[in-house]
Coordinates of N, CA and C in Angstrom, one line a residue:
M63 N 2.7 -7.6 14.9 CA 2.5 -6.2 15.1 C 2.5 -5.8 16.1
A64 N 3.3 -4.6 16.2 CA 3.7 -4.3 17.9 C 2.0 -3.8 18.7
A65 N 2.3 -4.2 20.0 CA 1.0 -3.8 20.3 C 0.3 -2.5 20.8
D66 N -1.4 -2.6 20.4 CA -1.4 -1.0 20.4 C -2.1 -0.8 22.1
R67 N -1.7 0.1 22.9 CA -2.4 -0.3 24.4 C -2.8 1.4 24.3
S68 N -3.1 2.0 23.2 CA -4.3 3.2 23.3 C -5.4 3.4 22.7
G69 N -5.9 2.0 22.6 CA -7.4 1.7 22.4 C -7.7 2.0 21.0
F70 N -6.6 2.4 19.9 CA -6.6 2.5 18.7 C -7.4 1.6 18.0
D71 N -6.9 0.2 17.8 CA -7.5 -1.0 17.2 C -8.6 -1.7 18.1
H72 N -9.4 -1.9 17.4 CA -10.6 -2.4 17.7 C -10.0 -4.7 18.4
P73 N -10.5 -4.8 19.1 CA -10.3 -6.0 20.0 C -10.4 -7.3 19.0
I74 N -11.4 -7.3 18.2 CA -11.2 -8.2 17.1 C -10.0 -8.0 16.1
F75 N -10.1 -6.8 16.0 CA -8.3 -6.8 14.7 C -7.1 -7.4 15.3
S76 N -7.2 -7.0 17.0 CA -5.8 -7.1 17.6 C -5.8 -9.0 17.6
E77 N -7.3 -9.6 17.7 CA -7.0 -11.1 17.7 C -6.8 -11.7 16.5
S78 N -7.2 -11.0 15.5 CA -7.0 -11.7 14.1 C -5.4 -11.7 14.1
I79 N -4.8 -10.5 14.5 CA -3.5 -10.4 14.0 C -2.7 -11.9 15.2
R80 N -3.0 -11.8 16.0 CA -3.0 -12.5 16.8 C -2.8 -14.3 16.3
L81 N -4.2 -14.4 15.3 CA -4.4 -15.6 14.9 C -3.5 -15.6 14.0
I82 N -3.5 -14.6 13.1 CA -2.5 -15.0 11.6 C -1.3 -15.0 12.0
R83 N -0.2 -14.7 13.3 CA 1.0 -14.5 13.7 C 1.0 -16.1 13.7
A84 N 0.3 -16.6 14.8 CA 0.5 -17.8 15.1 C 0.1 -18.7 14.2
A85 N -0.8 -18.8 12.9 CA -0.7 -19.4 11.5 C 0.5 -19.4 10.7
L86 N 0.9 -18.4 10.5 CA 2.4 -18.4 9.4 C 3.5 -18.7 10.6
A87 N 3.5 -18.6 11.7 CA 4.6 -19.4 12.4 C 4.8 -21.0 12.6
D88 N 3.0 -21.4 11.9 CA 3.4 -22.9 12.0 C 4.3 -23.8 11.2
P89 N 5.5 -24.6 11.6 CA 6.3 -24.8 10.7 C 5.8 -25.7 9.9
Q90 N 4.8 -27.0 10.3 CA 4.1 -27.7 9.4 C 2.9 -27.2 8.4
A91 N 2.9 -26.3 8.4 CA 1.9 -25.7 7.8 C 2.3 -25.3 5.9
S92 N 1.5 -25.4 5.3 CA 1.9 -24.9 3.6 C 2.1 -23.8 4.0
H93 N 1.5 -23.0 4.6 CA 1.4 -21.2 4.3 C 2.7 -20.7 5.2
S94 N 3.5 -21.8 5.9 CA 4.6 -21.0 7.0 C 5.5 -19.6 6.2
F95 N 5.6 -19.1 7.3 CA 6.4 -18.0 6.6 C 7.0 -17.8 7.6
A96 N 8.1 -16.9 7.5 CA 9.1 -16.5 8.5 C 8.8 -14.9 8.8
L97 N 7.8 -14.7 9.2 CA 7.8 -13.3 9.6 C 9.0 -12.3 9.9
Q98 N 10.0 -13.2 10.9 CA 11.0 -12.6 11.7 C 12.2 -12.0 10.2
S99 N 12.3 -12.9 9.4 CA 13.0 -12.4 7.9 C 12.5 -10.8 7.4
L100 N 11.6 -10.4 8.1 CA 11.3 -8.9 8.0 C 11.8 -7.9 9.0
Q101 N 11.6 -6.8 8.4 CA 11.7 -5.5 9.3 C 10.5 -5.6 10.3
P102 N 10.2 -4.9 11.5 CA 9.2 -4.5 12.1 C 8.0 -4.0 11.3
L103 N 8.0 -2.7 10.6 CA 7.0 -2.4 9.9 C 6.9 -3.1 8.8
E104 N 7.7 -3.6 8.0 CA 7.4 -4.7 6.8 C 6.1 -5.5 7.7
Q105 N 7.0 -6.3 8.9 CA 5.8 -7.3 9.3 C 4.2 -6.8 9.5
E106 N 4.1 -5.6 9.5 CA 2.7 -5.1 9.7 C 1.8 -4.7 8.6
V107 N 2.8 -4.4 7.7 CA 2.5 -4.5 6.3 C 1.8 -6.1 5.8
V108 N 2.6 -6.6 5.8 CA 2.0 -8.3 5.6 C 1.0 -8.5 6.5
L109 N 1.1 -8.5 7.8 CA -0.3 -9.1 8.5 C -1.4 -8.3 8.3
R110 N -1.4 -7.1 7.9 CA -2.7 -6.7 7.4 C -3.3 -7.1 6.3
L111 N -2.3 -7.0 5.4 CA -2.7 -7.8 4.0 C -3.0 -8.9 4.4
V112 N -2.5 -9.8 4.7 CA -3.3 -11.1 5.4 C -4.4 -11.1 5.9
H113 N -4.9 -10.2 6.9 CA -5.9 -10.1 7.4 C -7.2 -9.7 6.7
S114 N -6.5 -8.6 5.2 CA -7.6 -8.1 4.9 C -8.1 -8.9 3.4
S115 N -7.1 -9.9 3.2 CA -7.5 -11.2 2.1 C -8.3 -12.2 2.6
G116 N -7.4 -12.7 4.1 CA -8.0 -14.0 4.3 C -7.2 -14.9 3.8
D117 N -6.1 -14.7 3.3 CA -5.5 -15.5 2.8 C -3.6 -15.7 3.3
L118 N -3.2 -16.8 3.7 CA -2.2 -16.5 5.0 C -1.0 -17.0 3.7
T119 N -1.6 -17.2 2.1 CA -0.2 -18.0 1.2 C 0.3 -16.6 0.7
L120 N -0.6 -15.6 0.8 CA -0.1 -14.2 0.5 C 1.1 -13.7 1.3
A121 N 1.8 -13.9 2.1 CA 2.8 -13.3 3.1 C 4.0 -13.6 2.0
A122 N 4.0 -14.8 1.4 CA 5.1 -15.1 0.7 C 5.3 -14.4 -0.2
D123 N 4.5 -13.8 -1.3 CA 4.5 -12.9 -2.1 C 4.7 -11.4 -2.1
V124 N 4.5 -10.9 -0.7 CA 4.7 -9.3 -0.6 C 6.6 -8.9 -1.1
R125 N 6.5 -8.1 -1.4 CA 8.1 -7.5 -1.7 C 8.1 -6.0 -1.4
F126 N 9.0 -5.5 -0.8 CA 9.5 -4.6 -0.2 C 11.0 -4.2 -0.7
S127 N 11.0 -2.7 -1.6 CA 12.3 -2.2 -1.8 C 12.8 -1.6 -0.5
E128 N 14.1 -1.4 -0.1 CA 15.1 -0.7 0.8 C 14.4 0.3 1.8
G129 N 13.6 0.0 2.6 CA 13.1 1.6 3.4 C 12.0 2.3 2.9
A130 N 11.3 1.4 2.1 CA 10.1 1.7 1.5 C 9.2 2.2 2.4
C131 N 8.9 1.2 3.4 CA 8.1 1.4 4.2 C 8.4 2.9 5.1
E132 N 9.4 3.0 5.9 CA 10.0 3.9 6.4 C 9.6 5.7 5.8
A133 N 9.7 5.3 4.4 CA 9.7 6.6 3.3 C 8.5 6.8 3.4
G134 N 7.3 5.7 3.3 CA 6.2 6.2 3.2 C 5.5 6.7 4.9
L135 N 5.6 6.2 5.6 CA 5.2 6.0 7.2 C 5.9 7.7 7.3
R136 N 7.0 8.2 6.9 CA 7.2 9.5 7.1 C 6.5 10.4 6.5
A137 N 6.3 10.1 4.9 CA 5.3 10.8 4.1 C 3.6 11.1 4.6
L138 N 3.3 9.9 5.0 CA 2.0 10.1 5.2 C 2.2 10.5 6.8
A139 N 2.6 10.5 7.6 CA 3.0 11.5 8.7 C 2.9 13.1 8.9
A140 N 3.9 13.4 7.5 CA 3.7 14.4 6.9 C 2.8 15.4 6.4
G141 N 1.7 14.5 6.2 CA 0.3 14.8 5.5 C 0.2 14.8 3.9
A142 N 1.0 13.8 3.4 CA 1.1 13.8 2.0 C -0.2 13.6 1.2
T143 N -0.5 13.5 0.4 CA -1.4 13.2 -0.4 C -1.9 11.5 -0.9
I144 N -2.2 11.2 -0.8 CA -2.8 9.7 -1.2 C -3.7 9.3 -2.8
L145 N -2.7 9.0 -3.6 CA -3.9 9.0 -4.8 C -3.6 7.1 -5.4
T146 N -4.9 7.4 -5.5 CA -5.5 5.5 -6.0 C -5.4 5.9 -7.2
D147 N -5.7 4.8 -7.6 CA -5.9 4.3 -9.2 C -7.6 4.1 -9.7
T148 N -8.4 3.9 -8.2 CA -9.9 3.7 -8.7 C -10.1 4.4 -7.3
A149 N -11.7 4.5 -7.5 CA -12.7 5.2 -6.2 C -12.6 3.9 -5.2
M150 N -12.7 2.5 -5.4 CA -12.6 1.6 -4.5 C -11.4 1.4 -3.3
A151 N -10.3 2.1 -4.6 CA -9.3 2.3 -3.7 C -8.9 3.4 -2.4
A152 N -9.6 4.5 -2.7 CA -9.5 5.5 -2.3 C -10.6 5.2 -1.0
A153 N -11.8 4.4 -1.2 CA -12.7 4.1 0.2 C -12.1 3.3 1.0
A154 N -11.2 2.5 0.5 CA -10.7 1.7 1.3 C -9.8 2.3 2.4
V155 N -9.0 3.5 1.6 CA -7.8 4.0 2.9 C -8.6 5.3 3.5
A156 N -9.4 5.9 2.7 CA -10.0 7.6 3.7 C -10.3 7.4 4.7
P157 N -11.0 6.5 5.2 CA -11.5 6.1 6.8 C -10.4 6.6 7.9
M158 N -9.1 5.4 7.4 CA -7.9 5.5 8.2 C -7.0 6.9 8.2
A159 N -6.8 7.6 7.5 CA -6.6 8.4 6.8 C -7.3 9.6 7.6
R160 N -9.0 9.4 7.9 CA -9.5 10.3 8.6 C -9.1 10.5 10.2
R161 N -8.9 9.3 10.6 CA -8.6 8.8 12.0 C -7.3 9.4 12.2
T162 N -6.6 9.4 11.6 CA -5.1 9.8 11.8 C -4.8 11.4 11.3
F163 N -4.0 11.7 10.2 CA -3.4 12.4 9.7 C -4.3 13.3 9.0
Q164 N -5.3 13.2 8.8 CA -6.2 13.9 7.5 C -5.8 13.9 6.3
N165 N -5.1 13.3 5.9 CA -4.4 13.4 4.3 C -5.3 13.1 3.1
A166 N -5.3 14.0 2.4 CA -6.4 14.0 1.0 C -6.1 12.6 0.4
V167 N -7.2 12.1 0.1 CA -7.4 10.8 -0.7 C -8.0 11.0 -1.9
Q168 N -7.5 10.8 -3.0 CA -8.7 11.3 -3.9 C -7.8 9.8 -5.1
S169 N -8.9 9.9 -5.8 CA -9.0 8.7 -7.0 C -8.0 9.7 -8.3
V170 N -7.3 9.0 -9.0 CA -6.6 9.8 -10.3 C -8.2 10.1 -11.3
L171 N -9.0 8.8 -11.2 CA -10.2 8.8 -11.8 C -10.6 10.6 -11.9
D172 N -10.5 11.3 -10.7 CA -11.0 12.8 -10.9 C -10.2 13.3 -11.5
W173 N -9.2 13.2 -12.5 CA -8.2 14.1 -13.4 C -8.7 13.5 -14.5
A174 N -9.5 12.2 -14.9 CA -9.5 11.8 -15.9 C -10.5 11.8 -16.8
P175 N -10.5 11.9 -18.3 CA -11.1 12.5 -19.2 C -12.5 11.5 -19.4
P176 N -13.9 11.7 -19.9 CA -15.0 11.2 -19.6 C -14.6 9.7 -20.6
K177 N -13.9 9.7 -21.6 CA -13.7 8.5 -22.4 C -12.1 7.9 -22.1
A178 N -11.6 6.8 -22.2 CA -10.1 6.9 -22.4 C -9.5 7.4 -23.8
P179 N -8.8 7.5 -23.8 CA -7.8 7.6 -25.1 C -7.4 6.6 -25.7
P180 N -7.3 6.8 -27.3 CA -7.1 5.7 -27.7 C -5.8 4.9 -27.5
G181 N -6.0 3.9 -27.3 CA -4.7 2.9 -26.9 C -4.1 3.1 -25.3
S182 N -4.9 4.0 -24.7 CA -4.8 4.2 -23.3 C -6.1 3.8 -22.3
T183 N -6.0 4.0 -20.8 CA -7.1 3.8 -20.3 C -7.6 5.1 -19.5
R184 N -8.5 5.2 -18.8 CA -9.1 6.5 -18.0 C -7.9 6.7 -16.8
A185 N -7.7 5.7 -16.1 CA -6.7 5.6 -14.9 C -5.2 6.5 -15.6
A186 N -4.9 5.5 -17.0 CA -3.6 6.1 -17.1 C -3.4 7.6 -17.3
A187 N -4.6 8.2 -18.1 CA -4.8 9.6 -18.4 C -4.9 10.1 -17.5
G188 N -5.8 9.9 -16.2 CA -5.8 10.8 -15.0 C -4.5 10.7 -14.1
M189 N -3.7 9.3 -13.8 CA -2.6 9.2 -12.9 C -1.7 10.9 -13.6
E190 N -1.2 10.7 -15.1 CA -0.1 11.7 -15.5 C -0.4 13.4 -14.9
R191 N -1.9 13.5 -14.7 CA -2.5 14.7 -14.6 C -2.2 15.0 -13.1
A192 N -3.0 13.8 -12.2 CA -2.7 13.6 -10.8 C -1.2 13.6 -10.5
L193 N -0.4 13.4 -10.7 CA 1.1 13.3 -10.9 C 1.7 14.5 -10.4
Q194 N 1.3 15.3 -11.9 CA 1.5 17.1 -12.0 C 1.4 17.8 -10.7
E195 N 0.0 17.3 -10.1 CA -0.3 18.2 -9.3 C 0.0 17.7 -7.5
H196 N 0.1 16.7 -8.1 CA 0.8 16.0 -6.4 C 1.9 15.4 -6.4
P197 N 2.8 16.4 -6.6 CA 4.4 15.6 -6.5 C 4.8 15.1 -5.2
G198 N 5.4 13.8 -5.1 CA 5.8 13.3 -3.9 C 4.4 12.8 -2.6
A199 N 3.5 12.8 -3.5 CA 2.3 11.8 -3.3 C 2.5 10.1 -2.9
V200 N 1.6 9.3 -2.0 CA 1.7 8.0 -1.3 C 0.8 7.3 -3.2
V201 N 1.2 6.6 -3.9 CA 0.4 6.1 -5.1 C 0.3 4.5 -4.8
L202 N -1.0 4.7 -4.4 CA -2.1 3.4 -4.7 C -2.5 2.8 -5.8
V203 N -1.9 1.7 -6.7 CA -2.6 0.9 -7.6 C -2.5 0.1 -7.8
G204 N -4.1 -0.8 -7.2 CA -4.6 -2.0 -7.3 C -5.2 -2.7 -8.2
S205 N -5.4 -1.5 -9.6 CA -6.5 -2.7 -10.2 C -6.0 -2.5 -11.9
A206 N -5.2 -1.0 -12.1 CA -4.7 -0.8 -13.4 C -3.5 -0.7 -13.7
P207 N -2.7 -1.5 -14.2 CA -1.6 -1.9 -14.8 C -1.0 -0.7 -15.7
T208 N -2.1 -0.3 -16.4 CA -1.5 0.9 -17.5 C -1.0 2.1 -16.7
A209 N -2.2 2.6 -15.3 CA -1.9 3.7 -14.4 C -0.2 3.4 -13.8
L210 N 0.4 2.3 -13.6 CA 1.3 1.7 -12.9 C 2.3 2.0 -14.3
E211 N 2.3 2.0 -15.7 CA 3.3 1.9 -16.5 C 3.4 3.1 -17.0
L212 N 2.4 4.4 -16.9 CA 2.7 5.2 -17.1 C 3.2 5.9 -15.9
L213 N 2.8 6.0 -14.8 CA 3.7 6.4 -13.5 C 5.1 6.0 -13.9
L214 N 5.5 4.7 -14.2 CA 7.1 4.6 -14.0 C 7.7 5.0 -15.4
D215 N 6.9 5.5 -16.4 CA 7.4 6.1 -18.0 C 7.7 7.9 -17.4
Q216 N 6.7 8.2 -16.3 CA 6.7 9.8 -16.1 C 7.9 10.2 -15.2
V217 N 8.0 9.2 -14.5 CA 9.5 8.9 -13.6 C 10.7 8.8 -14.1
A218 N 10.7 8.1 -15.1 CA 12.0 7.9 -15.9 C 12.6 8.8 -16.8
A219 N 11.1 9.5 -17.3 CA 11.3 10.5 -18.1 C 11.6 11.7 -17.6
G220 N 11.9 11.7 -16.5 CA 12.1 13.1 -15.4 C 10.7 14.1 -15.8
L221 N 9.8 13.4 -16.2 CA 8.3 14.5 -16.0 C 7.5 14.4 -14.8
T222 N 7.7 14.0 -13.7 CA 7.1 14.3 -12.4 C 8.4 13.9 -11.4
P223 N 7.9 14.1 -10.3 CA 8.9 13.5 -9.6 C 8.8 12.4 -8.7
T224 N 9.8 11.5 -8.4 CA 9.5 10.2 -7.8 C 8.9 10.4 -6.6
P225 N 7.4 9.7 -6.7 CA 6.7 10.0 -5.7 C 7.3 9.3 -3.8
A226 N 6.5 9.6 -3.1 CA 7.1 9.1 -1.8 C 6.9 7.4 -1.5
L227 N 5.8 6.9 -2.2 CA 5.9 5.6 -2.2 C 4.9 5.1 -3.0
V228 N 5.1 4.1 -4.0 CA 4.4 2.9 -4.9 C 3.9 2.2 -4.0
I229 N 2.5 1.9 -3.6 CA 2.1 0.7 -3.4 C 1.6 -0.2 -5.0
G230 N 2.2 -1.0 -5.5 CA 1.9 -1.5 -6.8 C 1.3 -2.9 -6.5
M231 N 0.1 -3.1 -6.6 CA -0.6 -4.3 -6.4 C -1.9 -4.9 -7.8
P232 N -1.2 -4.4 -8.8 CA -2.5 -4.5 -9.7 C -3.1 -6.3 -9.8
V233 N -4.2 -6.0 -10.0 CA -5.0 -7.4 -9.7 C -5.4 -7.7 -11.3
G234 N -5.0 -9.1 -11.6 CA -5.5 -9.9 -13.1 C -4.4 -10.3 -13.5
F235 N -4.6 -10.6 -15.0 CA -3.4 -10.8 -16.2 C -3.1 -10.3 -17.3
V236 N -4.0 -9.3 -17.7 CA -3.5 -8.2 -18.8 C -2.5 -7.3 -18.2
G237 N -1.2 -7.6 -19.0 CA -0.4 -6.6 -18.4 C 0.0 -6.4 -16.9
V238 N -0.6 -7.0 -16.1 CA -0.3 -7.1 -14.6 C 1.2 -7.6 -14.3
A239 N 1.4 -8.7 -15.0 CA 3.0 -9.3 -14.7 C 3.8 -8.7 -15.1
E240 N 3.7 -7.7 -16.1 CA 4.6 -6.8 -17.1 C 4.9 -5.9 -16.4
S241 N 3.6 -5.2 -15.9 CA 3.9 -3.9 -15.0 C 4.4 -3.5 -13.5
K242 N 4.0 -5.3 -13.1 CA 4.9 -5.2 -11.7 C 6.2 -5.5 -11.9
R243 N 6.7 -6.2 -12.8 CA 7.9 -6.7 -13.2 C 9.0 -5.5 -13.2
H244 N 8.2 -4.1 -14.5 CA 9.0 -2.9 -14.4 C 9.0 -2.1 -13.2
L245 N 8.1 -2.6 -12.6 CA 8.1 -1.8 -10.9 C 9.1 -1.9 -10.4
A246 N 9.0 -3.7 -10.1 CA 10.9 -4.1 -9.2 C 11.9 -3.7 -10.2
E247 N 12.4 -3.6 -11.5 CA 13.2 -3.1 -12.2 C 13.3 -1.7 -11.4
S248 N 12.7 -0.7 -11.3 CA 12.7 0.7 -11.2 C 13.7 0.8 -9.7
D249 N 13.6 2.2 -9.6 CA 14.5 2.7 -8.1 C 13.5 3.0 -7.4
L250 N 11.9 2.9 -7.7 CA 11.1 3.6 -6.9 C 10.8 2.9 -5.6
P251 N 10.8 3.7 -4.2 CA 10.5 3.1 -3.3 C 9.0 2.5 -3.5
Q252 N 9.0 1.2 -3.0 CA 8.2 0.4 -3.2 C 7.6 -0.6 -2.6
I253 N 6.3 -1.0 -2.6 CA 5.4 -2.1 -1.8 C 4.8 -2.8 -2.8
R254 N 4.8 -4.1 -3.4 CA 4.3 -4.6 -4.5 C 3.8 -6.2 -3.9
L255 N 3.0 -6.6 -4.8 CA 2.6 -7.9 -4.6 C 2.6 -8.8 -6.0
E256 N 3.9 -10.0 -5.5 CA 3.6 -10.7 -6.9 C 2.7 -11.3 -7.7
G257 N 2.7 -11.7 -8.7 CA 1.7 -13.0 -9.3 C 0.6 -12.2 -9.7
S258 N -0.8 -12.6 -10.0 CA -1.8 -11.8 -10.3 C -2.4 -11.4 -9.3
R259 N -2.4 -11.8 -8.0 CA -3.4 -11.3 -7.0 C -2.9 -9.4 -6.9
G260 N -4.1 -8.9 -6.3 CA -3.8 -7.4 -5.6 C -5.3 -7.2 -5.9
G261 N -5.4 -5.6 -5.8 CA -6.9 -5.0 -6.1 C -7.1 -3.9 -4.7
A262 N -7.9 -3.1 -5.0 CA -8.1 -2.1 -4.4 C -8.0 -2.2 -2.9
G263 N -8.5 -3.4 -2.5 CA -8.6 -3.8 -0.8 C -7.2 -3.8 -0.2
L264 N -6.5 -4.5 -1.4 CA -5.1 -4.5 -0.7 C -4.0 -3.5 -0.6
V265 N -4.0 -2.5 -1.6 CA -3.5 -1.5 -1.4 C -3.7 -0.6 -0.5
G266 N -5.3 -0.5 -0.3 CA -6.0 -0.1 0.9 C -5.1 -0.5 2.4
A267 N -5.1 -1.9 2.3 CA -4.7 -2.3 3.8 C -2.7 -1.9 3.8
A268 N -2.5 -2.0 2.9 CA -1.4 -1.8 3.0 C -0.7 0.0 3.1
A269 N -1.4 0.6 2.7 CA -1.5 2.0 3.4 C -1.7 2.4 5.0
N270 N -3.3 1.7 4.8 CA -3.5 1.4 6.2 C -2.7 1.1 7.4
A271 N -1.8 0.1 7.1 CA -1.0 -0.3 7.9 C 0.1 0.7 8.4
L272 N 0.3 1.7 7.4 CA 1.9 2.8 7.5 C 0.8 3.5 8.6
L273 N -0.2 4.3 7.9 CA -1.2 5.1 8.9 C -1.4 5.1 10.3
R274 N -1.8 3.4 10.4 CA -1.9 3.1 11.9 C -0.4 3.2 12.3
R275 N 0.4 3.0 11.8 CA 1.7 2.7 12.5 C 2.2 4.2 12.5
A276 N 2.4 5.3 12.0 CA 2.9 6.2 12.5 C 2.2 7.2 13.3
W277 N 0.8 7.2 13.4 CA 0.0 7.4 14.0 C 0.2 6.9 15.6
L278 N 0.3 5.6 16.0 CA 0.7 4.8 16.8 C 2.0 5.7 17.8
D279 N 2.9 5.7 16.8 CA 4.4 6.3 17.0 C 4.3 7.8 17.4
Q280 N 3.3 8.5 16.7 CA 3.1 9.8 17.3 C 2.5 9.9 18.6
V281 N 1.2 8.9 19.0 CA 0.8 9.0 20.0 C 1.8 8.4 21.5
T282 N 2.3 7.5 20.9 CA 3.2 6.9 22.0 C 4.6 8.5 22.4
L283 N 4.8 9.1 21.3 CA 5.8 10.1 21.5 C 5.0 11.2 22.3
E284 N 3.9 11.3 22.1 CA 3.3 12.6 23.0 C 3.6 12.6 24.6
P285 N 3.9 13.8 24.8 CA 3.9 13.6 26.2 C 2.5 13.9 27.2

């Protein structure tokens, strides 16, 4: 992760990132991971995910489509709305959004009916309406594979524009592997976490890494 000379990062965070880098670089460790195989912005996302999870083995399971981080960074810097599948994910990213570009952060549950439609979930129903109101959003899915599948179906059918970025990390065992596979098979700009791991904290961490970098780049460029 590129050094922060603006005072934006807390010293504990900076030291944590240094320790994570060292741990991943240990060739003798079972969690050894070649960070240098990733682009610099992708490295920052992975480091923040490991920091947020406390799990060094997670690094090997993060996947990026080409140019996804850059697309997300540009959208966030331009003020794109951040849509999340849960209130917890919204809470995870809202503080960083307030510190940086003041992006609107909303859970798709704000659009959801009081009860889940037959054969679906509240998150999926809310996702459909939220995408219609916020084309070009950065979309975070950490809990509801049904919401991710709905997003994929809507884009494939031409019913909603392609989001600026999809951070797809639903956690669990029912429908999770299938939704992540379908995301991988799509052409959407994406950051995803293979396997059963995921969650609100992790999608928030990935978005926060992009918000941080976009903000620091802007501070650096300002006269």
